[in-house]
Short mmCIF file of C-alpha atoms and ligand atoms in Angstrom, two decimals:
data_model
loop_
_atom_site.label_atom_id
_atom_site.label_comp_id
_atom_site.label_asym_id
_atom_site.label_seq_id
_atom_site.Cartn_x
_atom_site.Cartn_y
_atom_site.Cartn_z
CA UNK T 21 -10.25 52.06 112.10
CA UNK T 22 -10.66 51.50 115.82
CA UNK T 23 -11.21 47.91 116.91
CA UNK T 24 -14.64 48.63 118.41
CA UNK T 25 -17.41 48.81 115.81
CA UNK T 26 -21.06 47.99 115.33
CA UNK T 27 -21.64 45.61 112.45
CA UNK T 28 -25.14 46.18 111.06
CA UNK T 29 -26.60 43.22 109.17
CA UNK T 30 -29.09 44.80 106.80
CA UNK T 31 -30.10 41.33 105.61
CA UNK T 32 -31.39 40.59 109.10
CA UNK T 33 -33.36 43.85 109.13
CA UNK T 34 -34.94 42.88 105.82
CA UNK T 35 -35.66 39.38 107.16
CA UNK T 36 -37.40 40.77 110.26
CA UNK T 37 -39.72 42.95 108.19
CA UNK T 38 -40.53 40.09 105.84
CA UNK T 39 -41.20 37.69 108.72
CA UNK T 40 -43.56 40.24 110.27
CA UNK T 41 -45.34 40.80 106.96
CA UNK T 42 -45.76 37.05 106.38
CA UNK T 43 -47.00 36.53 109.93
CA UNK T 44 -49.72 39.16 109.53
CA UNK T 45 -50.64 38.01 106.05
CA UNK T 46 -51.06 34.38 107.06
CA UNK T 47 -53.05 35.24 110.19
CA UNK T 48 -55.37 37.53 108.26
CA UNK T 49 -55.61 35.21 105.28
CA UNK T 50 -55.28 38.10 102.86
CA UNK T 51 -53.79 41.57 102.63
CA UNK T 52 -51.33 42.46 105.37
CA UNK T 53 -51.41 45.98 106.83
CA UNK T 54 -48.87 48.58 105.76
CA UNK T 55 -45.70 48.88 107.86
CA UNK T 56 -44.34 52.14 109.26
CA UNK T 57 -40.87 51.41 110.67
CA UNK T 58 -39.62 53.50 113.60
CA UNK T 59 -36.19 54.89 112.71
CA UNK T 60 -36.07 57.37 115.59
CA UNK T 61 -32.94 57.62 117.76
CA UNK T 62 -30.73 56.90 114.74
CA UNK T 63 -32.78 53.79 113.93
CA UNK T 64 -32.46 52.49 117.49
CA UNK T 65 -28.71 53.06 117.25
CA UNK T 66 -28.26 51.26 113.92
CA UNK T 67 -27.88 54.31 111.65
CA UNK T 68 -30.92 56.08 110.30
CA UNK T 69 -30.31 56.43 106.57
CA UNK T 70 -29.16 52.90 105.68
CA UNK T 71 -31.82 51.33 107.88
CA UNK T 72 -34.57 53.55 106.46
CA UNK T 73 -33.55 52.71 102.88
CA UNK T 74 -33.40 49.00 103.67
CA UNK T 75 -36.77 49.05 105.45
CA UNK T 76 -38.40 50.70 102.42
CA UNK T 77 -36.80 48.16 100.06
CA UNK T 78 -38.12 45.37 102.28
CA UNK T 79 -41.68 46.63 101.90
CA UNK T 80 -42.21 49.27 104.58
CA UNK T 81 -44.33 52.15 103.29
CA UNK T 82 -43.54 54.82 105.89
CA UNK T 83 -40.98 55.76 108.54
CA UNK T 84 -41.40 57.06 112.09
CA UNK T 85 -39.18 59.64 113.80
CA UNK T 86 -39.38 61.45 117.11
CA UNK T 87 -37.61 64.71 116.24
CA UNK T 88 -37.80 67.08 113.27
CA UNK T 89 -34.01 66.83 112.85
CA UNK T 90 -34.40 63.07 112.31
CA UNK T 91 -36.92 63.75 109.56
CA UNK T 92 -34.52 66.25 108.02
CA UNK T 93 -31.78 63.59 107.89
CA UNK T 94 -34.10 61.33 105.89
CA UNK T 95 -35.09 64.08 103.45
CA UNK T 96 -31.42 65.13 103.06
CA UNK T 97 -30.67 61.55 102.02
CA UNK T 98 -33.31 61.84 99.31
CA UNK T 99 -35.92 59.66 100.99
CA UNK T 100 -39.38 60.72 99.80
CA UNK T 101 -41.56 58.17 101.66
CA UNK T 102 -44.03 59.47 104.25
CA UNK T 103 -42.24 60.31 107.50
CA UNK T 104 -44.46 60.33 110.57
CA UNK T 105 -43.36 62.63 113.36
CA UNK T 106 -44.25 60.74 116.54
CA UNK T 107 -43.26 63.63 118.82
CA UNK T 108 -44.72 67.12 119.23
CA UNK T 109 -42.52 69.87 117.78
CA UNK T 110 -41.94 73.32 119.22
CA UNK T 111 -43.46 76.34 117.54
CA UNK T 112 -40.08 77.31 116.05
CA UNK T 113 -39.79 73.93 114.30
CA UNK T 114 -43.13 73.99 112.49
CA UNK T 115 -41.81 75.81 109.42
CA UNK T 116 -39.28 72.96 109.02
CA UNK T 117 -42.05 70.35 109.28
CA UNK T 118 -43.84 72.05 106.38
CA UNK T 119 -40.65 72.52 104.39
CA UNK T 120 -39.67 68.86 104.85
CA UNK T 121 -43.29 67.65 104.39
CA UNK T 122 -43.21 65.53 107.51
CA UNK T 123 -46.53 64.08 108.74
CA UNK T 124 -46.93 65.11 112.37
CA UNK T 125 -49.05 63.54 115.06
CA UNK T 126 -51.51 66.19 116.27
CA UNK T 127 -53.59 66.02 119.43
CA UNK T 128 -55.06 69.41 120.35
CA UNK T 129 -56.71 72.35 118.62
CA UNK T 130 -53.93 74.90 119.29
CA UNK T 131 -51.29 72.67 117.71
CA UNK T 132 -53.53 71.83 114.75
CA UNK T 133 -53.94 75.58 114.16
CA UNK T 134 -50.16 76.14 114.32
CA UNK T 135 -49.43 73.28 111.89
CA UNK T 136 -52.15 74.65 109.60
CA UNK T 137 -50.53 78.12 109.65
CA UNK T 138 -47.09 76.64 108.98
CA UNK T 139 -48.48 74.73 105.98
CA UNK T 140 -50.15 77.90 104.70
CA UNK T 141 -46.93 79.95 105.05
CA UNK T 142 -44.95 77.31 103.17
CA UNK T 143 -47.71 76.94 100.58
CA UNK T 144 -47.93 73.18 101.04
CA UNK T 145 -50.57 70.67 101.98
CA UNK T 146 -49.61 68.51 104.96
CA UNK T 147 -50.74 65.08 106.07
CA UNK T 148 -51.42 64.89 109.79
CA UNK T 149 -52.30 61.94 112.02
CA UNK T 150 -54.72 62.40 114.90
CA UNK T 151 -53.27 60.76 118.00
CA UNK T 152 -55.77 59.55 120.58
CA UNK T 153 -54.68 58.74 124.13
CA UNK T 154 -56.43 55.52 125.14
CA UNK T 155 -54.21 54.73 128.12
CA UNK T 156 -50.60 55.71 127.46
CA UNK T 157 -50.93 59.04 129.27
CA UNK T 158 -48.55 60.66 126.80
CA UNK T 159 -49.23 62.59 123.57
CA UNK T 160 -52.82 62.14 122.47
CA UNK T 161 -56.25 63.73 122.78
CA UNK T 162 -58.95 62.46 125.08
CA UNK T 163 -61.13 59.98 123.16
CA UNK T 164 -64.19 62.22 123.74
CA UNK T 165 -62.45 65.09 121.89
CA UNK T 166 -61.38 63.02 118.88
CA UNK T 167 -64.41 63.60 116.63
CA UNK T 168 -64.24 67.36 117.09
CA UNK T 169 -60.48 67.48 116.36
CA UNK T 170 -60.92 65.25 113.31
CA UNK T 171 -63.56 67.74 112.12
CA UNK T 172 -61.17 70.64 112.68
CA UNK T 173 -58.55 68.91 110.51
CA UNK T 174 -61.13 68.08 107.84
CA UNK T 175 -62.18 71.74 107.62
CA UNK T 176 -58.63 72.96 107.07
CA UNK T 177 -57.70 73.52 103.43
CA UNK T 178 -54.03 72.90 104.18
CA UNK T 179 -54.28 69.73 106.25
CA UNK T 180 -55.36 66.22 105.37
CA UNK T 181 -56.35 63.68 108.01
CA UNK T 182 -54.00 60.94 106.76
CA UNK T 183 -54.33 58.74 109.81
CA UNK T 184 -55.85 58.12 113.22
CA UNK T 185 -53.65 56.48 115.82
CA UNK T 186 -53.11 55.40 119.40
CA UNK T 187 -50.26 53.80 121.38
CA UNK T 188 -50.04 50.95 123.92
CA UNK T 189 -48.10 50.95 127.20
CA UNK T 190 -48.45 47.22 127.98
CA UNK T 191 -48.91 45.45 124.64
CA UNK T 192 -45.67 43.59 125.38
CA UNK T 193 -47.66 41.53 127.91
CA UNK T 194 -49.60 38.66 126.35
CA UNK T 195 -53.35 38.75 127.06
CA UNK T 196 -53.46 42.09 128.84
CA UNK T 197 -56.98 43.22 129.74
CA UNK T 198 -55.74 46.80 129.77
CA UNK T 199 -54.61 46.51 126.13
CA UNK T 200 -57.86 44.82 125.09
CA UNK T 201 -59.85 47.66 126.64
CA UNK T 202 -57.64 50.20 124.89
CA UNK T 203 -58.25 48.46 121.56
CA UNK T 204 -62.04 48.62 122.11
CA UNK T 205 -61.89 52.29 123.07
CA UNK T 206 -59.69 53.11 120.08
CA UNK T 207 -61.75 51.22 117.50
CA UNK T 208 -64.98 52.70 118.91
CA UNK T 209 -63.53 56.19 118.67
CA UNK T 210 -62.54 55.54 115.04
CA UNK T 211 -66.09 54.33 114.42
CA UNK T 212 -67.50 57.58 115.84
CA UNK T 213 -65.19 59.59 113.56
CA UNK T 214 -66.55 57.64 110.58
CA UNK T 215 -70.16 58.08 111.78
CA UNK T 216 -69.56 61.84 111.82
CA UNK T 217 -68.86 61.56 108.09
CA UNK T 218 -65.10 62.00 108.45
CA UNK T 219 -62.55 59.69 106.81
CA UNK T 220 -60.05 58.79 109.59
CA UNK T 221 -57.33 57.97 107.05
CA UNK T 222 -55.04 55.06 107.90
CA UNK T 223 -56.02 53.56 111.23
CA UNK T 224 -52.88 52.49 113.10
CA UNK T 225 -51.87 51.51 116.61
CA UNK T 226 -49.75 48.37 116.82
CA UNK T 227 -46.18 48.68 118.11
CA UNK T 228 -44.01 45.53 118.18
CA UNK T 229 -45.85 44.19 121.23
CA UNK T 230 -49.23 44.44 119.52
CA UNK T 231 -47.93 43.06 116.22
CA UNK T 232 -46.84 39.97 118.14
CA UNK T 233 -49.81 39.64 120.49
CA UNK T 234 -52.90 41.59 119.36
CA UNK T 235 -54.05 40.86 115.78
CA UNK T 236 -57.40 42.63 116.31
CA UNK T 237 -55.66 46.02 116.20
CA UNK T 238 -53.40 45.58 113.17
CA UNK T 239 -55.90 47.72 111.22
CA UNK T 240 -54.53 49.58 108.14
CA UNK T 241 -50.95 50.05 109.29
CA UNK T 242 -48.62 48.83 112.06
CA UNK T 243 -45.74 50.75 113.66
CA UNK T 244 -42.94 48.34 114.67
CA UNK T 245 -39.62 49.47 116.07
CA UNK T 246 -37.63 47.08 118.25
CA UNK T 247 -38.79 43.93 116.40
CA UNK T 248 -37.38 45.29 113.12
CA UNK T 249 -33.99 45.42 114.87
CA UNK T 250 -34.38 41.82 116.01
CA UNK T 251 -35.64 41.94 119.59
CA UNK T 252 -38.87 41.33 121.45
CA UNK T 253 -40.20 44.26 123.45
CA UNK T 254 -40.29 42.13 126.57
CA UNK T 255 -38.52 39.01 127.80
CA UNK T 256 -41.91 37.54 128.78
CA UNK T 257 -43.66 37.72 125.43
CA UNK T 258 -44.27 34.53 123.43
CA UNK T 259 -41.62 34.07 120.73
CA UNK T 260 -43.92 33.71 117.74
CA UNK T 261 -41.67 35.40 115.17
CA UNK T 262 -38.18 34.34 114.16
CA UNK T 263 -36.44 37.69 114.70
CA UNK T 264 -32.71 38.08 114.01
CA UNK T 265 -30.67 40.74 115.86
CA UNK T 266 -29.35 43.29 113.37
CA UNK T 267 -26.47 44.76 115.38
CA UNK T 268 -23.30 42.97 116.39
CA UNK T 269 -21.05 45.02 118.66
CA UNK T 270 -17.51 43.77 118.15
CA UNK T 271 -14.03 44.66 119.28
CA UNK T 272 -10.63 43.01 119.44
CA UNK T 273 -8.17 41.95 122.12
CA UNK T 274 -5.42 44.59 122.04
CA UNK T 275 -3.31 43.47 125.00
CA UNK T 276 -2.78 40.33 127.13
CA UNK T 277 -0.82 39.72 130.32
CA UNK T 278 -0.19 36.66 132.53
CA UNK T 279 -0.90 37.56 136.14
CA UNK T 280 -0.33 35.91 139.53
CA UNK T 281 -3.12 34.83 141.92
CA UNK T 282 -4.55 37.76 143.86
CA UNK T 283 -3.91 40.40 141.15
CA UNK T 284 -6.39 43.30 141.34
CA UNK T 285 -8.16 44.19 138.09
CA UNK T 286 -9.47 47.66 137.14
CA UNK T 287 -10.84 50.64 139.09
CA UNK T 288 -11.84 50.00 142.68
CA UNK T 289 -9.88 46.69 142.68
CA UNK T 290 -13.30 45.03 142.83
CA UNK T 291 -11.87 41.81 141.34
CA UNK T 292 -8.82 39.81 142.29
CA UNK T 293 -7.72 36.82 140.22
CA UNK T 294 -8.33 33.63 142.24
CA UNK T 295 -5.43 31.84 140.51
CA UNK T 296 -2.80 32.43 137.87
CA UNK T 297 -4.45 33.41 134.59
CA UNK T 298 -4.21 35.57 131.48
CA UNK T 299 -6.12 38.86 131.41
CA UNK T 300 -7.05 40.38 128.05
CA UNK T 301 -7.83 44.07 127.55
CA UNK T 302 -10.62 45.02 125.14
CA UNK T 303 -10.77 48.66 123.94
CA UNK T 304 -14.49 49.30 124.56
CA UNK T 305 -16.24 50.82 127.55
CA UNK T 306 -19.10 52.93 128.77
CA UNK T 307 -17.87 55.73 126.48
CA UNK T 308 -19.05 53.45 123.68
CA UNK T 309 -22.32 52.67 125.44
CA UNK T 310 -21.13 49.38 126.94
CA UNK T 311 -22.79 49.71 130.32
CA UNK T 312 -20.72 49.97 133.48
CA UNK T 313 -23.28 47.78 135.23
CA UNK T 314 -21.72 44.88 133.28
CA UNK T 315 -18.68 45.16 135.59
CA UNK T 316 -17.88 41.69 136.96
CA UNK T 317 -21.11 40.25 135.47
CA UNK T 318 -20.91 40.47 131.67
CA UNK T 319 -19.46 37.94 129.26
CA UNK T 320 -18.12 38.12 125.73
CA UNK T 321 -17.81 35.69 122.82
CA UNK T 322 -14.34 34.98 121.40
CA UNK T 323 -13.87 32.32 118.70
CA UNK T 324 -17.09 30.56 119.65
CA UNK T 325 -16.42 30.46 123.41
CA UNK T 326 -17.62 32.82 126.12
CA UNK T 327 -15.36 34.41 128.72
CA UNK T 328 -16.20 36.45 131.83
CA UNK T 329 -15.68 40.16 132.10
CA UNK T 330 -13.60 40.85 135.22
CA UNK T 331 -13.31 44.08 137.19
CA UNK T 332 -15.06 47.32 136.40
CA UNK T 333 -15.90 48.51 132.91
CA UNK T 334 -13.84 51.68 132.26
CA UNK T 335 -14.76 54.49 129.88
CA UNK T 336 -12.68 53.08 127.02
CA UNK T 337 -11.61 49.57 128.07
CA UNK T 338 -12.58 46.48 129.98
CA UNK T 339 -10.85 43.25 130.92
CA UNK T 340 -11.66 39.61 130.27
CA UNK T 341 -10.25 36.52 131.97
CA UNK T 342 -9.20 34.24 129.10
CA UNK T 343 -7.78 31.53 131.35
CA UNK T 344 -4.28 30.20 132.10
CA UNK T 345 -3.98 28.40 128.73
CA UNK T 346 -5.74 30.78 126.35
CA UNK T 347 -6.75 29.81 122.82
CA UNK T 348 -7.16 33.48 121.90
CA UNK T 349 -4.84 36.47 122.05
CA UNK T 350 -4.03 39.90 120.66
CA UNK T 351 -6.04 40.41 117.47
CA UNK T 352 -8.82 37.95 118.35
CA UNK T 353 -12.28 39.29 117.58
CA UNK T 354 -14.46 39.86 120.65
CA UNK T 355 -18.26 39.98 120.32
CA UNK T 356 -19.85 42.12 123.04
CA UNK T 357 -23.37 41.27 121.85
CA UNK T 358 -24.98 40.13 118.64
CA UNK T 359 -27.08 37.56 116.79
CA UNK T 360 -24.87 34.51 117.47
CA UNK T 361 -26.93 32.30 119.84
CA UNK T 362 -23.77 31.01 121.54
CA UNK T 363 -22.90 34.49 122.83
CA UNK T 364 -24.67 37.32 124.63
CA UNK T 365 -27.34 39.37 122.86
CA UNK T 366 -28.73 42.82 123.72
CA UNK T 367 -31.53 41.20 125.72
CA UNK T 368 -29.03 39.46 128.00
CA UNK T 369 -27.13 42.73 128.53
CA UNK T 370 -30.41 44.51 129.24
CA UNK T 371 -31.32 41.98 131.90
CA UNK T 372 -27.92 42.32 133.59
CA UNK T 373 -28.39 46.10 133.60
CA UNK T 374 -32.08 45.98 134.67
CA UNK T 375 -33.13 47.78 131.52
CA UNK T 376 -34.58 46.89 128.11
CA UNK T 377 -32.88 46.03 124.80
CA UNK T 378 -34.08 49.40 123.43
CA UNK T 379 -31.74 51.23 125.80
CA UNK T 380 -28.80 48.90 125.12
CA UNK T 381 -29.10 49.51 121.36
CA UNK T 382 -29.79 53.25 121.41
CA UNK T 383 -27.03 53.67 124.00
CA UNK T 384 -24.21 52.72 121.59
CA UNK T 385 -22.50 56.08 121.16
CA UNK T 386 -21.46 58.02 118.08
CA UNK T 387 -17.81 57.08 118.67
CA UNK T 388 -18.59 53.55 117.45
CA UNK T 389 -18.52 53.35 113.64
CA UNK T 390 -21.45 51.53 112.05
CA UNK T 391 -20.27 49.04 109.43
CA UNK T 392 -23.00 47.84 107.06
CA UNK T 393 -23.20 44.31 105.69
CA UNK T 394 -25.77 43.76 102.97
C1 PLP D 416 -41.25 54.09 119.22
C2 PLP D 416 -42.68 54.00 118.82
C3 PLP D 416 -43.19 52.85 118.22
C4 PLP D 416 -42.38 51.57 118.08
O1 PLP D 416 -42.38 50.88 119.32
P1 PLP D 416 -41.65 49.45 119.51
O2 PLP D 416 -42.01 49.06 120.88
O3 PLP D 416 -40.20 49.71 119.35
O4 PLP D 416 -42.18 48.56 118.46
C5 PLP D 416 -44.48 52.89 117.75
N1 PLP D 416 -45.24 53.99 117.91
C6 PLP D 416 -44.79 55.11 118.52
C7 PLP D 416 -45.70 56.29 118.68
C8 PLP D 416 -43.51 55.15 119.01
O5 PLP D 416 -43.07 56.26 119.62
#
């Protein structure tokens, strides 16, 4: 196997779900809401099937995907739990939704009719979730149309209104007025659906940000993603849960060389060694999803010590200055990011690349094998 691999600690994934469950239970002083874990984008880069199975074992009751193909991967693996389709499918994919019994988000009358027809053609009954846009500006009906659409679903013989949902764009900010107004609008809309004599099904809204910061909208079910994989949605949010990163991206030193002062390192010769030192080559690069913006700024963990990345990150390799009297060498394990607090994590890499941990994790490419530890 190639030196570069992503070690996936399923125990940490389980821990994160349990910590979240306990947190909600203790705050509510009773029953905690159900948990629907987002496993879209190959479980945020961690591998969809193993993560989905582990999440269900740890107490999650449903899974969230963005694409029909992701739902198909779960069904192919024999997973029978409800799978919510967070994205809108094309017309040509609706027969697959019915075949796979996925539970799509719906948000307008034309799409509800199409899903209804697909369910009828397949001879199945489908759960759908009405998605209300309360401020995300993405998929979702206008709140004033929600009661009518809920009625349309209720009147269909083939569809069941299994849930009513919304989504938050700034719940990763503590005490956001915008989020509090969204919560009011959402809960009022749900109330109007109930007053019209319609059962809204499971009421759900909270992403990781709202699970951490907005208990008033936990409702019947929550929809975490990033927190299950061990990260906070934002660097600014209060650290109220003990989350453990699930992925450790590791590699190995495959080559070392002693070099003179002034030696240029990597493409563009953007780095020159200030003094005599030993340069180690690590066989990982942006072709593995290790961002090129880490050139000359990143650091790695080797045997409990961190070392600077020098020169540009190449497609398949990068270089590390391990010093004139190195304690490591060919064969030493190199951690690019992971749960060890003495080394970099995906949040640190995200900051260096002016992005978010979500993109660091989902960016690890298919070339990197996922190795599961239970
Ligand atoms: C991805 C997603 C989530 C999970 O969001 P996190 O910020 O990762 O917790 C929840 N709901 C919907 C609709 C999503 O698309």
